[in-house]
XYZ file of C-alpha atoms in Angstrom:
259
model
C 34.905 -110.550 116.647
C 35.475 -110.699 112.895
C 33.533 -113.382 110.679
C 36.589 -115.393 110.171
C 37.308 -115.514 113.608
C 33.637 -116.577 114.655
C 33.635 -119.342 111.643
C 36.936 -120.984 113.225
C 35.449 -120.780 116.663
C 32.301 -122.476 115.836
C 34.262 -125.004 113.373
C 36.443 -125.823 116.835
C 33.347 -126.611 118.563
C 33.806 -123.388 120.858
C 31.179 -121.915 122.892
C 31.180 -118.061 122.297
C 30.065 -115.635 124.993
C 28.600 -112.073 124.433
C 30.712 -109.888 126.483
C 33.881 -109.643 128.218
C 32.224 -109.730 131.368
C 30.597 -112.779 130.899
C 33.941 -114.435 129.824
C 35.696 -113.332 133.011
C 32.949 -114.874 134.937
C 32.601 -118.040 133.696
C 36.283 -119.243 132.827
C 39.142 -120.079 134.760
C 41.788 -119.780 132.261
C 41.920 -117.078 129.421
C 44.445 -117.942 126.638
C 45.421 -114.684 124.711
C 46.317 -115.831 121.291
C 45.841 -112.362 119.086
C 47.924 -110.466 116.850
C 51.146 -109.029 118.605
C 49.667 -105.535 118.137
C 46.488 -106.519 120.328
C 48.331 -108.099 123.155
C 48.216 -105.120 125.714
C 44.604 -104.068 124.188
C 43.384 -107.455 124.887
C 44.464 -107.534 128.568
C 42.791 -104.178 129.112
C 39.755 -105.568 128.062
C 40.000 -108.197 131.067
C 40.750 -105.457 133.659
C 37.958 -103.257 132.229
C 35.659 -106.279 132.658
C 36.533 -106.833 136.248
C 34.483 -104.599 138.020
C 34.793 -104.311 141.807
C 31.355 -106.012 141.870
C 32.593 -108.603 139.483
C 35.652 -109.129 141.641
C 33.690 -109.833 144.640
C 31.471 -112.588 142.782
C 34.592 -114.650 141.548
C 35.789 -116.931 144.346
C 38.573 -119.050 142.363
C 41.357 -117.690 140.331
C 41.326 -116.610 136.817
C 44.572 -117.768 134.963
C 45.499 -115.240 131.913
C 47.965 -117.073 129.987
C 49.658 -114.626 127.409
C 50.910 -116.570 124.670
C 51.301 -113.862 121.954
C 54.359 -113.145 120.269
C 55.627 -110.378 122.365
C 59.043 -109.223 123.878
C 59.627 -109.856 127.769
C 59.217 -106.145 128.301
C 55.586 -106.284 126.636
C 55.044 -109.382 128.745
C 56.002 -107.822 131.937
C 53.835 -104.418 131.133
C 50.703 -106.849 130.706
C 51.732 -108.667 133.748
C 52.092 -105.008 135.643
C 48.464 -103.959 134.184
C 47.012 -107.164 135.579
C 48.601 -107.321 138.778
C 46.229 -105.143 140.751
C 43.076 -106.999 139.756
C 41.868 -109.399 142.220
C 41.841 -113.001 141.480
C 43.651 -112.792 138.062
C 46.949 -114.719 137.876
C 49.149 -114.111 134.993
C 51.586 -116.420 133.249
C 53.871 -115.416 130.553
C 54.125 -117.872 127.633
C 54.791 -118.438 123.979
C 53.580 -120.925 121.393
C 56.189 -122.635 119.197
C 54.974 -124.529 116.522
C 52.609 -124.543 113.561
C 48.748 -124.595 113.909
C 46.340 -126.093 113.878
C 47.353 -129.041 111.668
C 50.094 -129.845 114.323
C 49.975 -129.914 117.988
C 52.088 -126.530 118.924
C 54.427 -126.521 121.870
C 53.921 -123.942 124.658
C 56.512 -122.703 126.874
C 55.583 -120.981 130.127
C 57.222 -118.591 132.665
C 56.276 -116.897 136.040
C 53.407 -118.597 137.650
C 53.430 -122.242 136.567
C 57.557 -122.534 136.451
C 57.683 -124.124 133.477
C 60.958 -122.949 132.124
C 61.494 -119.888 134.546
C 60.267 -118.294 137.820
C 59.883 -114.880 136.255
C 58.132 -113.095 133.675
C 59.861 -112.918 130.454
C 61.882 -115.797 129.337
C 58.919 -117.904 127.808
C 58.217 -114.807 125.733
C 61.929 -114.473 124.890
C 62.298 -117.751 124.152
C 59.514 -117.485 121.375
C 61.339 -114.174 119.926
C 64.685 -115.752 119.828
C 62.884 -118.967 117.824
C 60.802 -116.450 115.520
C 63.705 -114.394 114.594
C 65.229 -117.572 112.543
C 62.135 -118.774 111.039
C 60.344 -115.475 110.070
C 63.241 -113.495 109.817
C 64.692 -116.136 107.257
C 61.137 -115.984 105.614
C 61.711 -112.108 105.236
C 64.758 -112.660 103.596
C 63.415 -115.208 101.157
C 60.891 -112.967 99.944
C 63.636 -110.328 99.346
C 65.835 -112.934 97.577
C 63.277 -114.777 95.405
C 61.215 -111.488 94.463
C 64.648 -109.779 93.571
C 65.445 -112.793 91.600
C 62.297 -112.916 89.885
C 62.580 -109.233 88.698
C 66.094 -110.020 87.537
C 64.785 -112.833 85.706
C 66.868 -115.481 87.400
C 64.296 -117.118 89.474
C 64.681 -120.627 88.226
C 68.098 -120.461 88.266
C 68.197 -119.533 92.000
C 66.314 -122.493 92.792
C 68.435 -124.748 90.689
C 71.490 -123.299 92.474
C 69.790 -124.064 95.749
C 68.733 -127.673 94.950
C 72.406 -128.453 94.284
C 74.131 -126.479 96.937
C 71.799 -125.953 99.650
C 68.793 -128.210 99.225
C 67.189 -127.942 102.696
C 67.338 -123.858 102.549
C 65.866 -124.168 99.580
C 63.053 -126.426 100.675
C 62.651 -124.423 103.683
C 62.337 -120.951 101.793
C 59.530 -122.112 99.418
C 57.551 -123.595 102.227
C 57.772 -120.774 104.215
C 56.953 -118.232 101.508
C 53.936 -120.034 100.424
C 52.698 -120.329 104.352
C 53.333 -116.601 104.805
C 50.762 -114.632 102.985
C 47.662 -114.711 105.500
C 50.065 -114.001 108.314
C 52.069 -111.343 107.362
C 50.031 -108.647 108.792
C 50.827 -110.267 112.062
C 54.265 -110.466 111.653
C 55.052 -106.706 111.185
C 54.847 -106.119 114.875
C 56.490 -109.500 115.661
C 59.627 -108.247 113.645
C 59.277 -105.328 116.063
C 58.888 -106.854 119.214
C 62.025 -109.271 118.493
C 64.179 -106.040 117.831
C 63.055 -104.903 121.268
C 64.010 -108.146 122.656
C 67.443 -108.401 121.147
C 68.017 -104.792 122.471
C 66.319 -104.990 125.962
C 67.335 -108.432 127.087
C 70.060 -109.451 124.919
C 72.128 -106.733 125.504
C 72.257 -105.317 121.858
C 71.331 -101.904 122.412
C 74.564 -100.612 120.835
C 73.891 -102.508 117.462
C 71.567 -100.711 114.885
C 68.527 -102.658 114.820
C 67.738 -101.827 111.058
C 67.650 -105.505 110.113
C 64.376 -106.178 112.271
C 62.699 -102.963 110.981
C 63.660 -104.011 107.617
C 61.794 -107.235 108.232
C 58.846 -105.458 109.680
C 58.871 -103.171 106.330
C 58.735 -106.321 104.215
C 55.749 -107.794 105.838
C 53.933 -104.697 105.967
C 54.839 -104.295 102.076
C 53.021 -107.801 101.503
C 49.950 -107.157 104.140
C 49.205 -103.808 102.645
C 50.622 -103.567 99.208
C 50.015 -106.773 97.496
C 47.195 -108.970 96.994
C 48.707 -111.499 98.955
C 47.606 -109.374 101.995
C 44.102 -110.430 100.875
C 44.606 -113.998 101.711
C 42.867 -116.209 104.170
C 44.615 -119.511 105.643
C 41.709 -121.911 104.407
C 40.701 -119.571 101.246
C 44.021 -119.402 99.459
C 43.972 -117.910 96.011
C 47.105 -116.209 95.419
C 50.583 -117.018 96.411
C 50.304 -120.815 96.612
C 53.740 -121.502 94.786
C 56.815 -119.550 95.600
C 56.803 -118.137 92.103
C 53.376 -116.540 92.497
C 54.915 -115.112 95.961
C 57.363 -113.317 94.153
C 55.487 -112.349 91.250
C 52.639 -110.694 93.702
C 55.595 -109.080 95.569
C 57.049 -107.545 92.489
C 53.788 -106.312 91.552
C 53.149 -104.722 94.782
C 56.523 -103.019 94.555
C 55.475 -101.588 91.256
C 52.118 -100.116 92.201
C 53.938 -98.432 95.389
C 56.280 -96.839 93.198
C 53.975 -95.794 90.769
C 51.987 -93.953 93.615
C 54.997 -91.982 94.919
C 56.015 -90.851 91.535
């Protein structure tokens, strides 16, 4: 567990356990909320912790709620992984809404029957929603950075204020909130692409759009100062202008490395 994660847990008055085995023995519910790239590995940890001896010790069900930003097919893979484990009950879910300032909304499917009786729809709903929010942010990063490099960012903001004020406000707000989360959103964009292809029927359509969004977030996370940002310890990217400036600096550094 990272120090930042430990600090957040303690600040929320959560009790920490030493091992996965302790967690599976003591808990009735496990909520998996991790970067999408870690969703499968987290479920595997629970499987590994449930030895035959521990399974016999457990008398009540352990509900495993996967609330990660993953595709329906990834949710089904995790459900299959957990299925042979005695006493573990899998629920497919997704979190929609900001946290922790506002109460987020969860949508579940599978056991629990909140929106669907099968595994996948809840994760799919999250993917459809995120494509319109985080996908928009990826476009805003490219738009504002390009305008900055052309010297017309002020004019872009002025035109948005006149012709599409809500879009402009949303773009600036999403740009400022994005930096600490960019590393998580790389895999999420890929999971959205998988959802559209596998469950939406768009397998005949090139998914370069979502791959491009993933690459934008990888650029932010790996090549710019914005990738160092922590949610409660912000230094850079606190304005849309600085997000564009940092991104431009990252692009310049990456080009210098390859030349």
